[in-house]
Structures are given as structure tokens and as C-alpha cells.
């Protein structure tokens, strides 16, 4: 069955272009394809369909963790299940695998999937936090650690990375992604895929990645989870699709289709997306798994009358595997008999599944990922914990430091540690914490205790709970603040307030936390506000009244130590915001790479594109983040100043550490196409570099900007570099920049 592509003309055009790299990392390809051919030749229809069926483990009996149920065991033995998820532990996964490879007719090993999003047991900072490090090497390393821990436990497939661009902080899943920028998002996506899969997915410390949620799940209207997505093809292609493409190019073995519709076509039944773009344009050779029950959700979406129709729609669109809905198990055989799904298409889906199993090395050793010994030595190892601490401190963004309040001296006599998150052990794990456990978490209070000498008095007061309305603890908190030389005040969200199905209609601090902040600030003591949350919150009052503010997101098991490293100067902050911090929720959507409009905002001019009751700027711009030292940027030099459409400009700037501490800076490069055949963003990130400078040291930072980085979709949706003038901005964030100009001429 063929369906009209979403954007027919473009798909033909882009298929003709060979812009799209083929995925790599398919080791042993020829041998694998032969093996797969030989299996497909002998498989019955039920066995073929079985490979496409994925269920969550339903038994909770004898083992310490979950296990497959007796009924699932029977289905596995009959070759009716290809993968199990939410099953972990070397013992449990071995037991299930044994059924598949010893009792089933064809002995095809199982996949074991789990949401290993930011760590397995060693919980790292949430993805949005790690994106704030702008450190792709670190992000890759951390995904490697997560993969090794998960693999030891028998998990061979993670439902990560989530690479959805998000421009709306009300959306709870913004915590799981890398923010609002397509380039940063793409680099993070590729780093995570490399980390999970390693150079060789068949290694016993690698697991298969799953780029999700394809596509544009983050574009939900109103920031409400699962909601409708409706955007122009230009925005889809230029802003939302690049990170998925980057994940596929990095070799992601699997992709997950998303819950949402796009312009009337739900992603899980969207042939143009799953077959047109993903397979035909990008050359993706792995398999697509639906999101949880997303196939039967085609019924409430209103594009399928019943489960039979939903299965046909999803499968023919290109959704190979069915997560949990059971639609394929129940109806694919019948659809085949009735000719509504063809046998070559079924074989192709099975081939993609088996290819991933082959790439993971499961046909050579189905137990390679389940090792009691490695489980003991790898999971939560001192090395992994040390990495989590380093990741934690690199993920923190220093938003304000008036009068150089930070770092605090370790010889400080007393510190009041206040707030509902100050001694919280569970919430710092963040959403999707896999096997993370509160008892592994170092709280902020403990981290501070670890950092200061025993002579320093610590006064702790919770003040209030995260969401409650009880004000009775505020007086004690004020008392503690009054008794101390400085205050560290930890406020924010619970982990359950972000992640899936956790959209919010306001970005305010929940509960009565604002009252706590105001009461503590009114003591006049020096206050450091430590924010823990899964999204940027509206903190305009705090920004105006509190001298020092740190955005720490959710940092995982080493939360307290990582924050204390910054509080007391053992680490000089280097994080930068991967999204725009708004003044209030009313500004949504507000992202740095917006269009200029015909009436760009001027706060003093009524008839411009602005709100009458707010400044037009964000609270903190994309790319923003302070250090304990200061960096000075010289002027930008471009050479040559005129290139053709195949040329490259060298962008050069001198950066100097003008402060008194060694510091790390993320030097950012943005470009604007001054005039185009269509409107262009006011600036777009085109590169960044991390440098470390000693006090007084200066360094020339060079970027090479090839014309292909200027590719855009023109007024006929052709992907081209348009001749014309361009402005280059280099700086410490997307707002504070120095600029230069160059020209592109026809070749
Ligand atoms: C989420 C996915 C997740 C899946 C399996 C779904 O509800 O949307 O991101 O991978 O569940 O847990």
C-alpha cells in the first residue's frame, strides 16, 4: 500500500541529492545479511511477526527485580516475542534469554530494552543538564558508562537518546532533551549514540541506541504532552529534524516513532516521515519501534477505526516493531492473509530487527550482556561515581554572582542550608532514573558538609515542602539564616514535575517556595540560590533580589558534592544555557534563533512586536553562563571576506582571561544571513569551542566556517547556500557578541 508523501516534491528532490550520509557501524554486514536471509527463508509468519512484538516484562515473582511472566515465557518459547523491556539484572535476563535460545525453534535471541536516559544505576545529570556543559566528549563518556552498567545487567537496548528539540519549557520532557538549538542538539545526539553504542555495538559494554521521538514530539502545542504538532515543513526540516538525522548518521541502530501527529498525520502512521525521510532520504537501516501503545493510539487520533486498521496503517507506514500494544501480534498475520500487508514488507521489517540483533553480536553470544561479575564490578564503581561528580559540576550554570559573592570561603564560620531540596535524596535523581536509588544520592547538605572543615557550623532548615502550602517552617528558616554568615537556599521542582506527562501551565516555583525565598532574602544575609528543576523556571523576582543564583537542574547521585565544588571554588563554573530563560511563562515560545519580523521589538515603541507589560528580552539568553573569572573578547577577523558557495571563511577572535582564576569558556559562533529569498533567524549557532585560560592568558580562537554550514531551504524548498552578505557573531553567549561580516558570491 502506498500513501501520499507528506511533502512529495521535496522528498523526490532530496532523494536525488546525495546529501545524506549512510549510517555506519553495521559490523559484519555481509555475514549478517546472509544469516538473516537464511532465517527469513525458514521462518513462519507467526515467527516473523513475533520478532516485531515487544512487551514489558510482566512477571514479578521469584527474582529480586522483574521477570517475564509464565505466559510470556511460553510466547518466547514459541517465537512470538522478539524483545522484552523493563527487565534487568544478569540473572533475570539470562533466564529469559535461555528460553529464547534453548526452547524456541529458531533460537533467535531477545532484545532487552530499558529507558537508560541519564545513567543506569550511577545516575548522571539529566540530559538537559548535560547539554548545559556543551561538552560532547563528556556526554559521550557518560553514555558509555551508562551503557557498560546496563549491559552488565543484561540490558542491550536503551530508549535513548531523546533528541527532540523543545522551545516550550511547559513541556515536561524538555528535561530529557538538549534544549532549543538544532546544532547543539545534533552534537549531543551524536555524542550519546556514540557513547551508548561505542565504536562496536557488538562489544559487551555497548548497547543499541534508540533516537526518539521521531518526529517533532517537542513541538506539542501549548507544551502539553502528547498534543498536536503543526508546523511548516521549513521549521520541521531546519529546526526539529537535524538531531534525529545526526543520531542516524552516528549509527543509531533504532528509532522510536512519536505519539504526536504532525499536520494531521500521526507519526506512528506517517509514511512520509518513517519511510520517505528516515529510510529513503537518510538511508536508515535499523528498525523503528513505536512508542508505548502508539499503534493503538492511532484509533483515538482518528485515523484508524480499529486495532486491525491501526496495525495496517502503522506497519505500512514504516513502524517495524510494536511496543506493548499487541496490535501486530493480534493482526499482522491476518493482514498478510488479506493482502493488506505484503510479504516483502513483512520480511523487510523482520530483516531490520534481526540486523540490530546481529549488530549487537547476539547471534554470536546471546548472553554477552548479562554478567554477574561485571554487574558487581561495574555498577556504581568509584570511577563511575567520580564521572558523575565531574559531569555534575560541568552541568551547572552560574546565572548571577553579584559582588563576587561566590565562591564562598571554606573558612566561613557558619552556613544556613535551607530549602525543600537542600537535604532531598530522591528528587535530584530527576525523571527517568532507571535503577537510580535515593540512598546513592549525596544531598546538597551532605555535599556542603563534605566540603567544609568540621569547625564550620551548618544550620539546616527545610522551610517548606516543594508543593505544600504549610508556612509554619518559614520562621525557623529565617532564624537559621539570621544565625549564619551566608545562606545556601535550594528550591525548585520535584523530579515528578518533569519528564513524561508532566507539563505545567506555569513556570513558577511550586507551592509556597517564593514566600520562602522572599522571607530568607529579607534577612539581608548573603544568599546563594540553588535551583533544582527539570526546566527553566520564572525566577524574575529572585534575579532582581538575590545576589547569587545557580541553575543546577537535577544532577544525579553526586548532586551535593558537585554543587559544593562550585560553592567553595573547587571548580570554576563553565556551564552555558542550552535554552532561553524567560521572564514569565507568557513569553513562550521564545527562543534565540527567532525571526526578526517586520517590526522587531523596541521596548519604547508601541507598534512593534512586543508585550506591553514586559521587556522584550529574556531573563537570560541562550548560551549564557558566568564563571568566577572574566573573559574579554577582542574584535573578530574574517578571512577571506568574500567566498564562493564552496568556500570557507576563517573566523578569528582573541579571548583573554581578565580575572584572577583559571577558567573554562565556551566560545560561541553565530551567523545571520542578512537577506535571503525567505526570512532567516536573527542568529544561528554554527560552532563553539571550549578553552581553558590561566589568569591573564589570552588565546586566539579560530573557527572554520564552510559555506555548507550556511545551507538553508530557499523559497522553493531547495537546500542551497544563497549568495549575499552574512554577519558573524562571536561571544560568550548569544547576546553578548562581537561581530564581523563576509560575503558569499556565486561560484
Ligand atoms: C515514552 C518513551 C519510553 C517508553 C518506554 C513511553 O511512554 O514516551 O519515551 O521510551 O515509554 O518506557
XYZ file of C-alpha atoms and ligand atoms in Angstrom:
759
model
C 0.000 0.000 0.000
C 1.407 3.394 -0.848
C 0.443 6.627 0.784
C 0.989 10.125 -0.448
C 4.184 11.545 0.967
C 3.833 14.466 3.313
C 5.874 16.745 1.133
C 6.095 14.961 -2.224
C 8.177 17.372 -4.270
C 10.775 17.809 -1.639
C 11.219 14.153 -0.942
C 11.992 13.472 -4.584
C 14.405 16.356 -4.672
C 16.253 15.347 -1.556
C 16.409 11.714 -2.501
C 18.021 12.780 -5.730
C 20.569 14.838 -3.847
C 23.075 12.609 -2.201
C 23.408 14.917 0.747
C 22.568 12.191 3.165
C 25.306 10.073 4.586
C 24.737 6.351 5.030
C 24.728 5.066 8.542
C 27.899 3.430 9.707
C 28.528 0.798 12.362
C 26.944 -2.227 10.796
C 29.765 -4.613 11.504
C 29.836 -7.937 9.758
C 27.222 -6.714 7.350
C 27.596 -9.312 4.592
C 27.740 -12.200 7.039
C 24.776 -10.781 8.894
C 22.680 -10.354 5.767
C 23.381 -13.970 4.772
C 22.411 -15.227 8.175
C 19.267 -13.114 8.128
C 18.355 -14.378 4.625
C 18.677 -17.937 5.813
C 16.459 -17.260 8.829
C 13.793 -15.400 6.893
C 13.604 -18.295 4.429
C 12.571 -20.720 7.129
C 10.521 -18.514 9.442
C 6.755 -18.996 9.650
C 4.553 -15.932 9.502
C 3.936 -16.134 13.231
C 7.652 -16.296 13.914
C 8.254 -13.321 11.669
C 5.566 -11.310 13.377
C 6.942 -12.474 16.717
C 10.188 -10.634 16.051
C 8.240 -7.397 15.752
C 6.484 -7.806 19.075
C 7.928 -6.105 22.146
C 6.397 -6.376 25.593
C 7.218 -5.092 29.028
C 8.159 -7.846 31.492
C 5.012 -8.824 33.317
C 6.153 -11.309 35.949
C 7.118 -10.177 39.419
C 7.711 -13.454 41.128
C 10.856 -15.204 42.255
C 13.638 -12.777 41.324
C 14.605 -9.580 43.153
C 13.648 -7.474 40.129
C 11.055 -8.078 37.440
C 10.951 -11.229 35.375
C 8.960 -12.448 32.409
C 5.618 -13.961 33.298
C 4.853 -17.611 32.690
C 2.642 -16.657 29.777
C 5.377 -14.503 28.270
C 7.818 -17.367 28.759
C 5.535 -19.545 26.648
C 5.250 -16.904 23.956
C 9.035 -16.541 23.859
C 9.406 -20.305 23.572
C 7.007 -20.260 20.612
C 8.943 -17.449 18.924
C 6.131 -14.969 19.396
C 8.097 -12.215 21.171
C 11.215 -10.516 19.799
C 12.073 -8.246 22.694
C 11.268 -7.633 26.312
C 11.682 -4.357 28.076
C 11.781 -3.234 31.672
C 13.624 -6.416 32.548
C 17.090 -6.142 34.042
C 19.661 -7.976 36.055
C 22.079 -10.589 34.747
C 20.061 -13.379 36.317
C 16.661 -12.331 35.007
C 17.867 -11.505 31.505
C 19.826 -14.759 31.266
C 16.778 -16.709 32.321
C 14.614 -15.077 29.656
C 17.317 -15.355 27.007
C 17.689 -19.033 27.802
C 14.061 -19.607 26.892
C 14.579 -17.879 23.540
C 17.798 -19.598 22.561
C 17.117 -23.017 24.008
C 13.407 -23.539 23.686
C 12.348 -21.590 20.615
C 12.559 -23.345 17.253
C 14.917 -20.857 15.599
C 16.818 -19.816 18.735
C 16.724 -16.124 17.859
C 17.943 -14.123 20.866
C 15.817 -11.479 22.567
C 16.413 -7.768 22.843
C 16.169 -6.331 26.339
C 15.161 -2.683 26.327
C 15.111 -0.119 29.106
C 14.960 3.654 29.407
C 18.588 4.261 30.299
C 18.307 8.003 29.840
C 20.963 9.518 32.082
C 22.649 6.604 33.704
C 21.688 3.095 34.726
C 22.417 2.858 38.456
C 25.030 5.622 38.555
C 22.620 8.439 37.805
C 24.198 11.284 35.848
C 22.734 14.768 35.386
C 19.536 14.822 33.329
C 20.136 15.297 29.591
C 19.173 18.978 29.684
C 21.778 19.496 32.393
C 24.453 17.642 30.485
C 23.615 19.729 27.428
C 24.471 22.747 29.598
C 28.045 21.515 29.717
C 28.344 21.974 25.943
C 30.892 19.216 26.354
C 30.264 16.473 23.832
C 33.251 14.398 24.945
C 31.892 14.288 28.470
C 28.405 13.447 27.288
C 29.764 10.595 25.176
C 31.770 9.273 28.115
C 28.775 9.357 30.426
C 26.645 7.463 27.918
C 29.467 4.913 27.728
C 29.342 4.450 31.483
C 25.562 4.057 31.379
C 25.913 1.527 28.563
C 28.515 -0.524 30.408
C 26.427 -0.682 33.575
C 23.239 -1.529 31.687
C 24.995 -4.115 29.542
C 26.451 -5.869 32.567
C 22.884 -6.200 33.754
C 21.724 -7.728 30.510
C 20.066 -4.638 29.033
C 21.151 -4.393 25.409
C 18.915 -1.637 24.107
C 18.218 1.804 25.565
C 15.314 4.032 24.610
C 17.660 6.985 24.326
C 18.799 9.492 23.329
C 15.746 11.689 23.299
C 16.736 14.260 20.715
C 13.524 16.268 20.476
C 14.097 19.990 20.126
C 11.960 21.852 22.653
C 11.086 25.522 22.634
C 8.462 25.372 25.322
C 9.521 24.932 28.953
C 5.990 23.996 29.962
C 6.625 20.649 28.270
C 7.884 18.306 30.980
C 10.025 16.320 28.598
C 12.243 19.315 27.923
C 14.290 17.783 30.776
C 15.113 14.742 28.639
C 16.493 16.606 25.653
C 19.252 19.052 24.833
C 17.280 22.252 24.604
C 16.281 24.525 21.774
C 19.138 24.577 19.322
C 19.476 22.253 16.323
C 23.278 22.293 16.229
C 23.830 21.753 19.947
C 21.037 19.174 19.861
C 22.632 17.357 16.930
C 26.066 17.257 18.508
C 24.620 15.959 21.770
C 22.510 13.386 19.909
C 25.522 12.037 18.040
C 27.676 12.027 21.178
C 25.105 9.977 23.066
C 24.690 7.482 20.238
C 28.473 7.063 20.059
C 28.561 6.664 23.812
C 25.859 4.008 24.027
C 26.986 2.011 21.022
C 30.715 2.612 21.222
C 32.884 2.002 18.176
C 31.430 -1.500 18.083
C 27.861 -2.171 19.177
C 28.774 -5.849 19.482
C 31.126 -5.121 22.342
C 29.964 -6.454 25.700
C 29.976 -2.892 27.061
C 27.824 -1.437 24.270
C 24.066 -1.303 23.865
C 21.820 -0.244 20.993
C 20.662 3.361 20.996
C 17.163 4.495 20.043
C 16.793 8.041 18.747
C 13.409 9.308 19.833
C 10.713 10.505 19.413
C 10.512 10.734 15.664
C 9.432 13.324 14.942
C 8.942 16.758 16.421
C 7.389 15.445 19.630
C 8.811 18.536 21.366
C 6.677 20.801 19.212
C 3.468 19.952 21.111
C 1.011 22.833 21.071
C 0.869 24.639 24.389
C 3.705 22.485 25.710
C 1.088 19.878 26.650
C 2.422 16.362 26.419
C 1.107 14.182 23.564
C -0.551 17.212 21.995
C -0.882 18.092 18.315
C 2.149 19.326 16.407
C 1.597 21.586 13.446
C 4.497 23.388 11.871
C 5.820 24.399 8.498
C 7.953 21.991 6.583
C 10.746 24.565 6.768
C 10.712 24.629 10.560
C 10.458 20.855 10.700
C 13.447 20.436 8.423
C 15.609 23.249 9.705
C 14.963 23.088 13.426
C 13.407 19.797 14.508
C 14.800 17.130 12.185
C 18.577 17.769 12.380
C 19.174 15.981 15.714
C 17.403 12.803 14.517
C 19.454 12.935 11.347
C 22.612 13.383 13.403
C 21.696 10.352 15.518
C 21.089 8.254 12.398
C 24.375 9.404 10.884
C 26.138 8.484 14.107
C 24.851 4.950 13.555
C 21.815 4.758 15.856
C 20.551 1.212 15.439
C 16.937 2.035 16.242
C 14.495 4.948 16.129
C 11.243 5.400 18.065
C 8.196 6.878 16.387
C 6.455 9.559 18.404
C 2.980 9.847 19.879
C 2.082 13.122 18.198
C 0.583 13.945 14.877
C 2.282 16.348 12.531
C -0.010 18.380 10.348
C -2.776 15.800 10.564
C -0.730 12.620 10.241
C 0.232 10.805 13.461
C 3.945 9.998 13.396
C 3.407 6.283 14.037
C 1.332 6.039 10.857
C 3.322 8.579 8.887
C 4.749 7.064 5.737
C 6.358 10.305 4.609
C 8.344 10.531 7.821
C 9.173 6.894 8.542
C 9.763 5.706 5.022
C 10.197 8.874 2.974
C 12.554 10.834 5.165
C 14.055 8.285 7.545
C 14.659 5.402 5.130
C 14.702 6.877 1.671
C 16.386 10.186 2.333
C 18.612 9.330 5.261
C 19.327 5.702 4.474
C 18.396 4.419 7.943
C 18.780 0.621 8.018
C 17.829 -0.218 11.573
C 14.295 -0.644 12.867
C 11.615 1.744 14.037
C 9.786 0.854 17.224
C 6.529 2.553 18.088
C 6.304 4.442 21.322
C 4.323 2.755 24.106
C 0.899 1.735 22.695
C 1.297 4.341 19.957
C -0.076 1.938 17.344
C -3.459 1.519 19.003
C -3.444 5.257 19.759
C -3.982 5.727 16.036
C -7.615 4.924 16.899
C -8.246 7.894 19.244
C -6.153 10.025 16.871
C -8.965 9.290 14.442
C -7.032 7.770 11.552
C -7.871 4.109 12.228
C -11.259 2.632 13.036
C -9.988 -0.329 14.992
C -6.848 -2.216 16.016
C -6.734 -4.079 12.719
C -6.697 -0.836 10.748
C -4.192 0.699 13.165
C -1.792 -2.214 12.696
C -2.058 -1.921 8.909
C -1.538 1.822 8.944
C 1.463 1.725 11.280
C 3.197 -1.180 9.606
C 2.735 0.086 6.068
C 3.995 3.496 7.144
C 7.238 2.005 8.409
C 6.754 1.269 12.107
C 8.546 -2.081 12.298
C 8.091 -3.035 15.915
C 5.120 -2.735 18.214
C 5.826 -1.581 21.735
C 3.229 -3.033 24.041
C 0.001 -2.505 22.082
C -0.289 -6.104 20.892
C -1.761 -4.918 17.583
C 0.874 -6.648 15.461
C 0.681 -9.905 17.363
C -3.065 -9.999 17.010
C -3.484 -8.723 13.493
C -0.380 -8.780 11.295
C -0.891 -12.448 10.297
C -4.457 -11.696 9.249
C -3.449 -8.527 7.395
C -0.959 -10.611 5.487
C -3.536 -13.220 4.573
C -5.892 -10.500 3.408
C -3.167 -8.860 1.344
C -3.315 -5.624 3.316
C 0.326 -6.027 4.267
C 2.663 -7.618 1.754
C 5.089 -10.373 2.485
C 8.148 -8.470 1.176
C 7.296 -5.617 3.514
C 6.970 -8.007 6.447
C 10.299 -9.594 5.539
C 11.889 -6.165 5.382
C 10.663 -5.328 8.880
C 11.953 -8.644 10.217
C 15.267 -8.075 8.469
C 15.682 -4.715 10.187
C 15.001 -6.288 13.563
C 17.419 -9.124 13.005
C 20.045 -6.741 11.691
C 20.090 -4.941 15.012
C 20.362 -8.231 16.898
C 23.204 -9.199 14.635
C 24.938 -5.840 15.035
C 24.758 -6.305 18.804
C 26.568 -9.606 18.451
C 23.648 -11.554 19.919
C 23.854 -14.320 17.324
C 27.459 -14.931 18.361
C 26.782 -14.832 22.075
C 23.238 -14.164 23.249
C 24.408 -13.827 26.855
C 27.177 -11.339 26.165
C 25.323 -8.623 28.030
C 24.475 -10.454 31.205
C 27.346 -10.841 33.606
C 27.012 -11.244 37.343
C 30.678 -10.486 37.716
C 30.559 -7.266 35.702
C 27.359 -6.302 37.408
C 29.272 -6.385 40.684
C 32.403 -4.618 39.467
C 30.977 -2.045 37.044
C 27.789 -0.799 38.584
C 28.273 2.221 40.815
C 32.042 1.798 40.659
C 34.203 4.567 42.191
C 35.226 5.591 38.666
C 31.633 5.921 37.556
C 30.774 7.947 40.625
C 33.741 10.232 40.011
C 32.499 10.797 36.467
C 29.041 11.615 37.750
C 30.539 14.247 40.041
C 32.547 15.786 37.251
C 29.520 15.743 34.955
C 27.507 17.377 37.736
C 29.802 20.316 38.172
C 30.239 20.829 34.451
C 26.459 20.895 34.002
C 25.760 23.718 36.456
C 25.119 27.179 35.045
C 26.049 30.180 37.172
C 23.356 32.733 36.420
C 24.276 35.541 38.775
C 27.128 36.383 41.097
C 26.767 39.974 42.238
C 29.712 41.404 44.089
C 31.646 38.186 43.655
C 29.713 36.541 46.499
C 30.780 33.178 45.134
C 32.838 31.220 45.709
C 32.324 31.098 49.445
C 35.357 30.726 51.635
C 35.813 27.292 53.152
C 36.739 29.040 56.351
C 33.315 30.537 56.655
C 32.122 30.188 60.239
C 28.543 29.222 59.563
C 26.248 28.464 56.658
C 22.484 28.078 56.750
C 21.418 25.405 54.299
C 17.755 25.970 53.630
C 15.004 24.777 51.353
C 12.900 21.760 50.440
C 15.618 20.426 48.137
C 18.557 21.093 50.451
C 18.532 17.647 52.016
C 16.385 15.873 49.465
C 17.675 12.478 48.409
C 15.141 11.372 45.828
C 14.351 14.331 43.607
C 17.937 15.048 42.496
C 17.778 11.760 40.568
C 15.461 13.520 38.135
C 12.900 11.898 35.840
C 13.733 8.556 34.161
C 16.245 7.496 36.752
C 16.365 3.826 35.636
C 17.859 1.933 38.576
C 18.991 5.079 40.380
C 18.368 4.931 44.107
C 17.904 7.705 46.640
C 20.364 6.030 49.003
C 23.118 6.587 46.427
C 22.496 10.324 46.321
C 24.705 12.831 48.101
C 22.351 15.615 49.143
C 23.345 19.249 48.972
C 23.595 19.420 52.740
C 25.913 16.404 52.758
C 27.988 17.833 49.923
C 28.494 21.051 51.843
C 29.362 19.084 54.961
C 31.947 17.161 52.930
C 33.469 20.389 51.615
C 33.911 22.495 54.735
C 36.010 21.868 57.852
C 34.249 20.438 60.873
C 34.644 23.839 62.546
C 32.104 25.335 60.129
C 28.637 25.358 61.653
C 25.887 24.184 59.364
C 22.331 25.126 60.196
C 19.694 23.240 58.284
C 16.059 24.203 57.856
C 13.733 22.807 55.241
C 11.453 25.841 55.348
C 8.645 24.227 53.388
C 7.951 21.291 51.105
C 8.194 21.505 47.332
C 4.488 21.705 46.649
C 2.791 22.077 50.023
C 1.108 25.158 51.465
C 2.264 24.886 55.072
C 4.118 28.055 56.066
C 4.967 27.006 59.588
C 8.585 26.140 58.756
C 9.464 29.523 57.275
C 10.119 31.166 60.645
C 12.728 28.539 61.528
C 14.365 29.020 58.160
C 14.570 32.749 58.736
C 16.056 32.121 62.152
C 18.708 29.842 60.664
C 19.514 32.475 58.042
C 19.824 35.163 60.691
C 22.225 32.996 62.675
C 24.562 32.276 59.746
C 27.226 34.123 57.789
C 25.770 33.011 54.461
C 22.752 31.118 53.172
C 22.522 28.412 50.554
C 18.874 28.165 49.574
C 17.822 25.162 47.477
C 14.452 25.432 45.781
C 12.820 24.044 42.668
C 10.703 21.186 41.435
C 10.192 17.571 42.344
C 11.528 15.113 39.801
C 7.957 14.039 39.031
C 7.187 17.549 37.778
C 9.219 16.941 34.647
C 9.599 14.030 32.275
C 6.665 12.334 30.591
C 3.121 13.525 31.280
C 4.467 16.338 33.439
C 3.614 19.518 31.599
C 2.971 22.620 33.677
C 0.933 25.696 32.914
C 3.183 27.971 34.954
C 6.929 28.144 35.377
C 6.750 29.487 38.909
C 8.417 27.851 41.845
C 5.770 25.417 43.055
C 3.994 25.637 46.398
C 4.979 28.457 48.707
C 8.645 28.415 47.797
C 8.508 32.011 46.574
C 7.407 33.043 50.049
C 10.348 31.143 51.492
C 12.760 32.820 49.092
C 11.390 36.255 49.908
C 11.485 35.647 53.668
C 15.069 34.405 53.583
C 16.158 37.242 51.298
C 14.625 39.782 53.671
C 17.151 38.810 56.358
C 19.739 40.729 54.354
C 22.189 37.838 54.643
C 24.206 36.911 51.555
C 22.067 34.297 49.813
C 23.059 31.802 47.135
C 20.005 30.452 45.372
C 20.475 26.894 44.150
C 17.826 25.863 41.642
C 16.987 22.190 41.106
C 14.475 21.518 38.371
C 13.836 19.925 35.016
C 13.008 23.118 33.134
C 13.891 26.790 33.331
C 11.620 28.442 35.884
C 10.354 32.010 36.125
C 12.740 33.481 38.641
C 12.486 37.171 37.814
C 11.980 38.190 41.457
C 14.978 36.197 42.615
C 17.090 37.562 39.775
C 16.310 41.080 40.977
C 16.839 40.438 44.699
C 19.202 37.536 45.319
C 22.926 38.146 44.747
C 23.979 34.673 43.549
C 21.997 32.124 41.543
C 22.986 28.724 40.203
C 20.927 26.569 37.875
C 21.814 23.011 38.811
C 18.933 21.112 37.122
C 18.860 17.551 38.503
C 22.415 16.322 38.848
C 22.007 12.710 39.908
C 23.928 10.746 42.507
C 26.666 13.298 43.111
C 24.406 16.333 43.402
C 25.696 17.622 46.731
C 29.379 17.160 46.005
C 29.112 18.705 42.558
C 27.294 21.791 43.822
C 29.672 22.154 46.765
C 32.604 22.034 44.336
C 31.239 25.232 42.802
C 30.048 26.859 46.008
C 33.516 26.711 47.532
C 35.540 27.277 44.387
C 36.983 23.801 43.843
C 35.517 24.042 40.383
C 35.083 27.220 38.378
C 31.659 27.156 36.683
C 31.659 26.687 32.931
C 28.093 25.654 32.022
C 26.057 27.576 29.466
C 22.306 27.577 28.969
C 21.079 25.273 26.187
C 17.854 27.247 26.045
C 16.426 30.663 26.710
C 15.399 31.578 30.249
C 12.154 33.512 30.164
C 10.925 36.242 32.463
C 7.499 34.692 32.592
C 5.550 31.869 31.038
C 3.650 34.445 28.961
C 6.708 34.835 26.718
C 6.507 31.232 25.490
C 7.563 30.415 22.834
C 10.722 32.483 22.965
C 13.927 31.093 21.509
C 17.094 32.840 20.491
C 17.016 31.815 16.833
C 13.713 33.523 16.119
C 12.823 35.618 13.099
C 13.159 39.373 13.049
C 9.581 40.205 11.920
C 8.703 43.366 10.049
C 8.553 45.199 13.363
C 11.294 43.935 15.608
C 10.592 44.755 19.248
C 11.650 48.117 20.633
C 10.593 48.417 24.236
C 9.844 52.129 23.941
C 7.891 51.851 20.733
C 4.284 50.737 20.829
C 3.727 49.392 17.341
C 6.458 46.795 17.460
C 6.352 43.062 18.101
C 6.331 43.058 21.883
C 4.267 42.662 25.046
C 3.208 45.977 26.523
C 3.841 44.784 30.073
C 7.274 43.184 29.768
C 10.729 43.948 28.452
C 11.252 42.130 25.149
C 14.416 40.411 26.233
C 14.626 37.070 28.000
C 15.823 36.868 31.599
C 18.973 35.051 30.438
C 19.824 34.411 26.802
C 20.674 31.113 25.158
C 24.337 30.260 25.677
C 24.547 32.311 28.871
C 26.587 31.264 31.888
C 29.072 33.003 34.175
C 32.442 31.990 35.514
C 34.341 33.096 38.614
C 36.751 34.742 36.231
C 36.018 37.135 33.377
C 36.768 36.804 29.689
C 37.386 39.610 27.312
C 36.700 39.197 23.598
C 38.746 41.089 21.008
C 37.441 42.024 17.591
C 36.514 39.388 15.053
C 38.676 38.925 11.967
C 37.323 37.122 8.929
C 39.383 35.850 6.091
C 38.719 35.895 3.298
C 35.859 38.319 3.484
C 34.411 37.082 0.205
C 33.962 33.385 -0.585
C 32.045 31.445 -3.170
C 29.450 28.816 -2.345
C 32.129 26.164 -1.962
C 34.491 28.302 0.083
C 35.351 28.566 3.768
C 35.789 31.598 5.996
C 38.249 31.524 8.854
C 36.806 33.332 11.856
C 39.322 34.507 14.339
C 38.989 36.120 17.746
C 41.294 36.699 20.679
C 39.892 35.778 24.093
C 41.594 36.839 27.307
C 41.095 35.735 30.879
C 40.944 39.101 32.619
C 40.160 37.757 36.076
C 42.187 36.115 38.777
C 41.208 32.462 38.390
C 41.835 29.795 35.840
C 38.625 29.301 33.914
C 36.949 27.460 31.114
C 34.979 29.337 28.490
C 32.707 28.135 25.723
C 33.386 30.485 22.825
C 30.296 30.618 20.626
C 29.942 31.388 16.939
C 26.648 32.560 15.451
C 25.741 33.596 11.927
C 22.955 35.583 10.364
C 22.088 35.605 6.706
C 21.315 39.296 6.241
C 18.968 38.924 3.277
C 17.516 35.717 1.864
C 14.845 34.572 -0.522
C 12.957 33.738 2.678
C 13.285 35.225 6.164
C 16.150 33.891 8.242
C 16.690 33.621 12.019
C 18.303 36.621 13.720
C 21.214 34.352 14.539
C 22.022 30.664 14.455
C 24.684 28.778 16.359
C 27.293 27.469 13.922
C 30.041 26.320 16.244
C 31.579 26.535 19.690
C 34.880 25.777 21.321
C 35.858 25.186 24.879
C 39.055 26.816 26.013
C 40.848 26.912 29.344
C 42.755 30.064 30.204
C 45.009 30.882 33.138
C 44.610 34.331 34.714
C 45.960 36.933 32.303
C 46.342 34.405 29.490
C 44.923 35.146 26.085
C 44.371 32.854 23.138
C 43.422 33.173 19.509
C 40.366 31.068 18.840
C 39.802 30.068 15.243
C 36.672 28.687 13.671
C 36.442 27.436 10.187
C 33.078 28.265 8.705
C 32.474 26.420 5.435
C 29.751 27.712 3.141
C 27.892 24.405 3.562
C 27.134 25.478 7.131
C 25.015 28.198 5.553
C 22.712 25.732 3.789
C 19.063 26.711 4.081
C 15.772 25.937 2.361
C 15.052 28.623 -0.178
C 11.697 29.893 -1.387
C 11.255 26.725 -3.487
C 12.353 24.473 -0.600
C 15.635 23.672 -2.297
C 18.528 23.212 0.083
C 21.040 25.799 -1.068
C 23.594 28.349 0.004
C 22.307 31.707 -1.112
C 24.830 34.311 -2.183
C 24.702 37.524 -0.191
C 26.046 39.115 2.957
C 26.320 37.413 6.316
C 27.001 38.684 9.803
C 29.144 36.641 12.137
C 28.832 36.980 15.898
C 31.330 35.582 18.343
C 30.879 35.768 22.073
C 30.277 34.348 25.486
C 26.543 33.829 24.827
C 24.030 34.515 22.070
C 23.556 38.132 23.186
C 26.953 39.460 24.199
C 28.922 39.230 20.987
C 31.352 40.993 18.726
C 30.604 40.907 15.051
C 32.129 40.743 11.602
C 30.843 40.476 8.048
C 31.511 38.420 4.958
C 30.021 37.851 1.593
C 29.160 34.772 -0.421
C 29.204 35.116 -4.204
C 28.093 32.748 -6.934
C 30.604 30.133 -7.933
C 7.802 7.097 26.485
C 9.094 6.676 25.833
C 9.673 5.492 26.552
C 8.653 4.379 26.566
C 9.151 3.103 27.218
C 6.858 5.931 26.667
O 5.747 6.269 27.428
O 7.195 8.108 25.710
O 9.996 7.752 25.807
O 10.865 5.097 25.947
O 7.507 4.820 27.241
O 9.289 3.242 28.574
